[in-house]
Amino acid sequence: MPKKAKPTGKGKEEGSVPCKQLKMEATGGPPSALNFESPGDLFESLISPIKTETFFREFWEKQPLLLQRDDPAVATYYQSLFRLSDLKSLCSRGMYYGRDINVCRCVNGKKKVLNKDGKVHFLQLRKDFDQKRATIQFHQPQRFKDELWRIQEKLECYFGSLVGSNVYITPAGSQGLPPHYDDVEVFILQLEGEKHWRLYRPTVPLARGCSVESEDRVGTPALEFTLKPGDFLYFPRGTIHQADTPPGLAHSTHVTISTYQNNSWGDFLLDTISGLVFDTAKEDLEFRAGIPRQLLLQVDATAVATRKLSGFLRTLADRLEGTKELLSADMKKDFVMNRLPPYYMGDQAELSTPGGRLPRLDSTVRLQFKDHTIFTVGPDQDQSDETQEKMVYIYHSLKNRRETHMMGNDETESHGLRFPLSHMDALKQIWGHSAISVKDLKLTTDEEKENLVLSLWTECLIQVV
């Protein structure tokens, strides 16, 4: 019988909860300037009039893209995403310095943090904004603003990577942060007022970390411009940037939407190599042989060790060429555990409440929430290392909590199922077809077929059609 997937870290195992179809309800406010029909449609409407193919060929990870639209409809929609005036009601919900809000200002090329202790009080926040000309940085507003949740959930489906956001509100004639670069791909939407930007060529292209750069090191801006409401800016990780609100004008509000942190080929290699080594060592005696005595005490790498490791890497490369299953140790699971749940304006618990007919052997079923589900192969965690058999793990984000998205919560749980490896072909049939008859699943017995679809239905991953 299939089993619940075990959580990692401090999560607790949760019983299987039977699901209704997702219903998409529009939020109040101005008409959307974006197309939410699919993740691809959403992204293309975000970068309009640039085509997706053009964006990834000419700009992605290569150079900034600036779109100054001068479109009142887009400007009105962007302004509805987050306003300075929203802070009063948000503060009344219990915001805290550091966790939810940072208050800062760039002084003489350095960031000066002006946070108080504990809970944020709106009157004090507004006082620092008005009198100290401080920038208000609001962390992960998609936790509270429905339309940002809607946008970022679709972008996570599109990129297959976590998508976070921060809102920056800066008074006229002020700057919040010194020149710096980040380790994420950045999409900026100008919401209120105007923001003057300077972008510089990266000192570390596609940087894996964040760093402040001094004015004398960054040189002359490669691009300098002013964003107005409805304008869009993209730049790759590692791009050095700084921004200020021009004097004599109203405050500026923009949202920075970011993705692709620790999502490089190097990260993927680190993630998959451990499983490859583990499987190879089961079959190859040389991988299980002990290292030379005192190797760990050597100051420099020995020629013997270097030669041996080079040979092992060649063996792994040959093995990799012949495999169809890449064993992701952590990246897949971390993504699905920490991403946003599907956008849903009703009670979130309804997403994991079963609906429709119970699947039976004569039923036709189809997968739902495919963009919120991953499956991967891994060792059975209930067995010892020597006897571990591989299992197929299905993880989904239907029960994830929007309120903790991108907040570094240690209590994150995994939700899903696990099946014997013999169920892999049947699962691929369900994942690969728009609809499939239960009796056509590639399993030995009718009981196995019924148990498989019943487990998926109970977890709200399939429906009877």
XYZ file of C-alpha atoms in Angstrom:
465
model
C 0.000 0.000 0.000
C 1.220 3.546 -0.652
C 2.374 5.519 2.372
C 2.449 9.147 3.351
C 5.701 10.863 2.492
C 7.692 11.669 5.591
C 8.493 15.294 6.399
C 12.038 16.515 6.798
C 13.492 18.586 9.592
C 11.088 19.354 12.401
C 7.930 18.682 10.446
C 5.416 16.191 11.749
C 3.775 13.483 9.714
C 0.255 14.427 8.762
C -2.553 12.111 7.868
C -3.887 11.897 4.350
C -6.667 14.429 3.840
C -9.056 13.775 1.069
C -10.262 17.634 -2.643
C -12.196 19.974 -4.600
C -11.242 21.492 -7.883
C -9.491 24.802 -7.714
C -11.856 27.688 -8.365
C -10.306 30.910 -9.526
C -12.014 34.015 -8.212
C -10.961 37.485 -9.237
C -9.958 39.884 -6.507
C -11.453 43.361 -6.247
C -9.694 46.341 -7.745
C -8.888 47.497 -11.267
C -8.898 45.093 -14.225
C -5.734 43.026 -14.373
C -3.094 44.074 -16.883
C -1.793 40.502 -16.806
C -3.014 37.268 -18.419
C -3.476 34.498 -15.835
C -4.675 31.789 -18.229
C -1.433 29.847 -17.776
C 2.012 30.387 -16.222
C 3.432 31.045 -19.700
C 0.706 33.559 -20.517
C 1.314 35.352 -17.233
C 5.034 35.725 -17.863
C 4.575 36.879 -21.445
C 2.071 39.510 -20.337
C 4.483 40.642 -17.616
C 7.260 41.351 -20.145
C 4.944 42.572 -22.946
C 5.594 43.610 -25.694
C 8.785 41.502 -25.583
C 8.207 37.896 -26.637
C 9.277 35.088 -24.318
C 11.686 33.590 -26.856
C 13.353 36.970 -27.330
C 13.633 37.520 -23.589
C 15.396 34.228 -22.895
C 17.623 34.496 -25.953
C 18.774 38.087 -25.471
C 18.225 39.124 -21.843
C 17.906 36.268 -19.330
C 21.179 35.985 -17.352
C 22.791 38.300 -19.924
C 21.663 41.926 -19.674
C 18.966 44.207 -18.220
C 15.600 44.800 -19.883
C 13.849 48.152 -19.386
C 10.215 48.651 -20.443
C 8.884 52.200 -20.058
C 5.272 51.733 -21.034
C 3.409 55.003 -20.496
C 0.190 52.956 -20.238
C -2.436 54.314 -17.784
C -4.208 50.951 -17.486
C -0.995 49.138 -16.517
C -0.034 51.975 -14.147
C -3.410 51.775 -12.381
C -3.131 48.006 -12.013
C 0.441 48.196 -10.676
C -0.614 50.856 -8.169
C -3.237 48.455 -6.788
C -0.609 45.834 -5.920
C 0.785 47.751 -2.924
C 0.494 51.330 -1.724
C 2.038 53.361 1.071
C -1.489 53.699 2.454
C -1.676 49.883 2.894
C 0.868 49.991 5.713
C -1.589 51.221 8.330
C -3.898 48.214 8.031
C -0.957 45.812 7.682
C 0.677 47.135 10.871
C -2.586 46.524 12.707
C -2.213 42.814 11.889
C 0.991 42.498 13.903
C 4.142 43.289 11.910
C 7.594 43.089 13.514
C 10.868 44.868 12.778
C 13.382 42.618 11.081
C 10.953 39.851 10.288
C 8.346 41.809 8.315
C 9.687 45.344 7.958
C 13.105 46.971 7.742
C 13.610 50.722 8.006
C 16.854 51.955 6.502
C 18.619 54.770 4.691
C 21.780 55.058 2.623
C 24.134 57.521 4.318
C 27.550 58.279 2.769
C 27.455 55.091 0.704
C 26.536 52.847 3.649
C 23.272 51.281 4.771
C 22.007 52.648 8.076
C 19.365 50.455 9.714
C 16.794 52.403 11.734
C 14.719 49.504 13.063
C 13.168 49.674 16.501
C 12.652 46.596 18.683
C 9.626 44.362 18.504
C 6.281 45.246 17.011
C 5.906 47.915 14.324
C 3.595 50.811 15.202
C 2.340 52.663 12.168
C 2.650 56.176 13.640
C 6.320 55.603 14.498
C 6.937 54.039 11.088
C 5.361 57.022 9.336
C 7.378 59.402 11.528
C 10.661 57.748 10.498
C 9.529 57.837 6.881
C 8.622 61.540 6.958
C 11.244 62.974 9.312
C 14.251 60.681 8.835
C 13.510 60.152 5.115
C 13.902 56.438 5.698
C 13.053 53.696 3.217
C 10.479 51.135 4.331
C 11.245 47.621 3.119
C 8.270 45.246 3.457
C 9.262 41.579 3.296
C 7.286 39.063 1.268
C 4.029 41.043 0.789
C 2.472 38.118 -1.118
C 1.666 36.754 2.358
C -0.969 39.473 2.698
C -1.654 40.944 -0.767
C -3.803 38.602 -2.830
C -2.814 39.839 -6.273
C 0.898 39.422 -5.530
C 0.161 35.895 -4.327
C -1.654 35.308 -7.609
C 1.298 36.609 -9.652
C 4.047 34.848 -7.717
C 2.244 31.513 -7.559
C 2.008 31.512 -11.364
C 5.667 32.551 -11.671
C 6.740 29.682 -9.405
C 4.882 27.334 -11.758
C 6.579 28.975 -14.738
C 10.151 28.952 -13.446
C 10.011 25.841 -11.279
C 11.816 27.888 -8.653
C 10.830 29.822 -5.538
C 9.709 33.397 -6.232
C 9.939 35.968 -3.437
C 9.254 39.685 -3.278
C 9.996 42.832 -1.305
C 8.309 46.237 -1.475
C 10.471 49.368 -1.151
C 8.864 52.695 -0.255
C 11.282 55.654 -0.354
C 10.473 59.322 0.343
C 11.432 62.109 -2.078
C 15.115 63.013 -2.186
C 16.253 59.859 -0.422
C 17.933 56.519 -1.055
C 17.497 53.316 0.934
C 20.413 51.098 -0.079
C 23.990 51.675 -1.318
C 25.247 50.169 -4.595
C 25.075 46.390 -4.306
C 24.394 43.188 -6.191
C 22.173 40.212 -5.367
C 22.127 36.455 -5.974
C 18.685 36.421 -7.620
C 17.117 37.256 -10.961
C 15.231 40.512 -10.391
C 11.945 41.785 -11.851
C 10.909 45.271 -10.733
C 7.438 46.772 -11.093
C 7.125 50.504 -10.401
C 3.918 51.012 -8.410
C 3.816 54.612 -7.143
C 5.841 57.743 -7.886
C 9.196 57.712 -9.666
C 12.511 55.987 -8.983
C 15.869 56.964 -10.463
C 18.019 53.911 -11.222
C 21.683 53.366 -11.996
C 22.869 49.954 -13.181
C 26.532 48.962 -13.455
C 28.342 46.100 -15.098
C 28.761 43.147 -12.735
C 32.066 42.458 -11.012
C 30.776 38.908 -10.380
C 28.464 37.797 -13.239
C 25.645 35.489 -12.093
C 26.777 35.972 -8.494
C 26.063 33.281 -5.899
C 26.043 35.775 -3.040
C 25.129 39.375 -2.216
C 27.594 42.203 -1.679
C 27.770 45.979 -1.282
C 30.083 47.747 -3.723
C 31.735 51.108 -3.088
C 31.040 54.073 -5.373
C 34.683 54.270 -6.524
C 34.671 50.571 -7.493
C 31.468 50.484 -9.557
C 32.540 53.178 -12.030
C 30.188 54.829 -14.515
C 26.628 53.497 -14.854
C 26.011 51.262 -17.843
C 22.333 52.320 -17.707
C 20.643 55.287 -16.020
C 16.905 55.962 -16.173
C 13.775 56.786 -14.169
C 10.903 54.350 -13.647
C 7.316 55.593 -13.521
C 4.133 53.707 -12.545
C 3.527 50.796 -14.942
C 7.206 50.529 -15.928
C 9.099 47.227 -15.739
C 12.770 46.408 -15.187
C 14.645 43.109 -15.261
C 18.297 42.497 -14.480
C 20.362 39.331 -13.889
C 21.887 38.301 -10.585
C 25.207 40.001 -10.028
C 24.078 43.272 -11.645
C 25.261 46.148 -9.451
C 22.479 48.666 -8.866
C 21.321 51.579 -6.768
C 18.116 53.618 -6.825
C 16.860 56.861 -5.307
C 13.651 58.861 -5.319
C 14.150 62.213 -7.089
C 13.813 65.295 -4.837
C 10.715 67.460 -4.936
C 8.416 64.626 -5.983
C 6.125 62.240 -4.147
C 7.397 59.048 -2.548
C 8.280 56.015 -4.700
C 6.937 52.501 -4.249
C 8.214 49.527 -6.203
C 8.046 45.771 -5.759
C 11.072 43.599 -6.445
C 10.087 40.073 -7.523
C 13.031 37.675 -7.418
C 13.798 34.087 -8.354
C 16.542 31.557 -9.215
C 18.452 31.753 -5.943
C 20.750 28.703 -5.722
C 19.185 27.302 -8.881
C 22.241 26.902 -11.123
C 23.723 23.882 -12.871
C 26.321 23.798 -10.099
C 23.572 23.524 -7.487
C 21.827 20.807 -9.482
C 25.088 18.873 -9.841
C 25.673 19.013 -6.082
C 22.109 17.841 -5.536
C 22.220 14.860 -7.897
C 25.811 13.679 -7.449
C 25.240 12.207 -3.981
C 22.531 9.841 -5.223
C 24.675 8.853 -8.195
C 27.646 8.057 -5.943
C 25.418 6.124 -3.539
C 23.984 3.932 -6.312
C 27.368 3.374 -7.972
C 29.003 2.373 -4.673
C 26.395 -0.363 -4.264
C 27.633 -2.016 -7.458
C 31.297 -0.969 -7.767
C 33.797 -2.442 -5.305
C 36.355 0.303 -6.003
C 33.975 2.953 -4.695
C 33.673 0.998 -1.428
C 37.413 0.500 -0.939
C 39.020 2.511 1.865
C 41.089 5.635 1.209
C 44.873 5.451 1.874
C 46.047 5.733 5.463
C 46.611 9.304 6.682
C 45.083 10.823 3.530
C 42.992 13.166 5.668
C 46.157 14.396 7.441
C 47.840 15.546 4.230
C 48.246 19.303 3.666
C 48.110 19.068 -0.126
C 46.164 16.740 -2.379
C 48.245 13.728 -3.307
C 48.748 12.634 -6.900
C 47.242 9.244 -6.035
C 44.072 10.824 -4.603
C 43.679 13.230 -7.507
C 44.133 10.453 -10.065
C 41.717 8.181 -8.221
C 39.026 10.847 -7.917
C 39.412 11.756 -11.600
C 38.786 8.120 -12.490
C 35.745 7.960 -10.259
C 34.319 11.085 -11.897
C 34.768 9.520 -15.327
C 32.963 6.405 -14.103
C 30.110 8.550 -12.791
C 29.939 10.458 -16.085
C 29.650 7.195 -18.024
C 26.939 5.985 -15.671
C 25.074 9.270 -15.972
C 25.035 9.016 -19.776
C 23.076 5.775 -19.503
C 20.490 6.722 -16.889
C 17.012 8.150 -17.330
C 16.396 8.868 -13.663
C 18.179 11.848 -12.102
C 17.960 11.472 -8.355
C 17.403 14.910 -6.891
C 18.316 14.680 -3.224
C 16.916 17.971 -1.981
C 16.183 20.627 -4.623
C 12.858 19.232 -5.851
C 11.562 18.569 -2.370
C 12.759 21.896 -0.966
C 11.022 23.731 -3.812
C 7.656 22.040 -3.421
C 7.741 22.229 0.399
C 8.466 25.948 0.486
C 6.533 27.324 -2.469
C 3.163 29.057 -2.455
C -0.042 26.999 -2.431
C -2.375 27.386 -5.431
C -4.046 30.788 -5.595
C -7.493 30.338 -4.088
C -9.807 32.986 -2.656
C -11.947 30.593 -0.614
C -11.044 28.660 2.511
C -7.609 27.153 1.875
C -8.690 23.900 3.531
C -11.127 23.373 0.656
C -8.183 22.641 -1.633
C -7.506 19.425 0.272
C -11.122 18.342 0.636
C -12.087 15.596 -1.820
C -14.853 16.251 -4.289
C -16.490 14.413 -7.119
C -16.851 10.675 -7.596
C -14.634 8.074 -5.967
C -12.272 6.524 -8.556
C -12.831 2.845 -9.373
C -11.398 0.332 -11.811
C -13.787 1.381 -14.592
C -13.141 5.132 -14.032
C -11.218 7.554 -16.213
C -9.043 9.927 -14.208
C -6.888 12.941 -14.860
C -4.186 14.716 -12.911
C -4.962 18.095 -11.359
C -2.585 20.677 -9.863
C 0.190 19.254 -12.045
C 2.208 22.462 -11.691
C 2.108 22.025 -7.906
C 3.265 18.406 -7.852
C 6.621 16.695 -8.297
C 7.689 13.112 -8.071
C 11.162 11.844 -7.393
C 12.924 8.574 -6.619
C 14.737 8.015 -3.358
C 15.678 5.363 -0.799
C 13.046 3.984 1.544
C 13.692 5.857 4.767
C 12.137 3.058 6.849
C 14.960 0.661 5.948
C 18.642 0.547 6.873
C 21.310 1.678 4.425
C 22.208 -1.875 3.451
C 18.651 -2.947 2.635
C 17.212 0.318 1.312
C 14.940 -0.150 -1.676
C 14.047 2.783 -3.888
C 10.631 4.354 -3.576
C 8.721 6.861 -5.695
C 7.880 9.993 -3.677
C 5.041 12.315 -4.693
C 5.173 15.780 -3.099
C 2.700 18.641 -3.535
C 2.089 22.157 -2.248
C -1.705 22.112 -1.804
C -1.430 22.338 1.988
C 1.451 24.821 2.100
C 0.869 27.938 4.162
C 0.898 31.206 2.279
C 1.564 33.077 5.552
C 5.049 31.561 5.923
C 6.160 31.759 2.277
C 9.874 32.690 1.949
C 10.145 33.422 5.676
C 12.706 30.737 6.495
C 10.274 28.726 8.608
C 11.899 25.680 10.247
C 8.522 24.037 10.817
C 7.811 23.506 7.102
C 6.161 20.143 6.435
C 6.207 17.935 3.387
C 2.883 16.700 2.019
C 2.458 13.751 -0.275
C 2.681 10.007 -0.815
C 5.194 7.305 -1.531
C 4.850 4.186 -3.647
C 6.987 1.163 -4.553
C 9.271 1.691 -7.533
C 7.080 -0.789 -9.442
C 4.407 1.956 -9.602
C 6.641 4.336 -11.558
C 5.301 3.449 -15.032
C 1.683 3.815 -13.917
C 2.409 7.184 -12.324
C 4.129 8.347 -15.516
C 1.010 7.328 -17.441
C -1.142 9.557 -15.219
C 1.351 12.431 -15.426
C 1.758 12.083 -19.181
C -1.880 11.839 -20.315
C -4.679 14.382 -20.207
C -6.915 11.512 -19.023
C -6.418 7.769 -18.629
C -8.549 4.742 -17.825
C -7.684 3.167 -14.458
C -7.806 -0.348 -15.936
C -5.109 0.643 -18.479
C -2.531 1.511 -15.798
C 0.648 -0.564 -15.977
C 0.272 -2.444 -12.722
C 0.012 -6.181 -12.120
C -3.298 -6.420 -10.267
C -6.603 -4.547 -10.316
C -6.234 -4.005 -6.572
C -2.953 -2.141 -7.113
C -4.575 0.037 -9.766
C -7.512 0.943 -7.535
C -5.289 1.592 -4.509
C -3.041 3.883 -6.540
C -5.815 6.113 -7.874
C -7.662 6.134 -4.554
C -4.512 7.341 -2.787
C -3.986 10.102 -5.356
C -7.661 11.124 -5.194
C -7.611 11.235 -1.399
C -4.574 13.559 -1.603
C -6.530 15.697 -4.106
C -4.137 15.061 -7.007
C -6.558 13.422 -9.462
C -10.236 13.675 -10.313
C -12.672 11.357 -12.050
C -13.793 12.610 -15.469
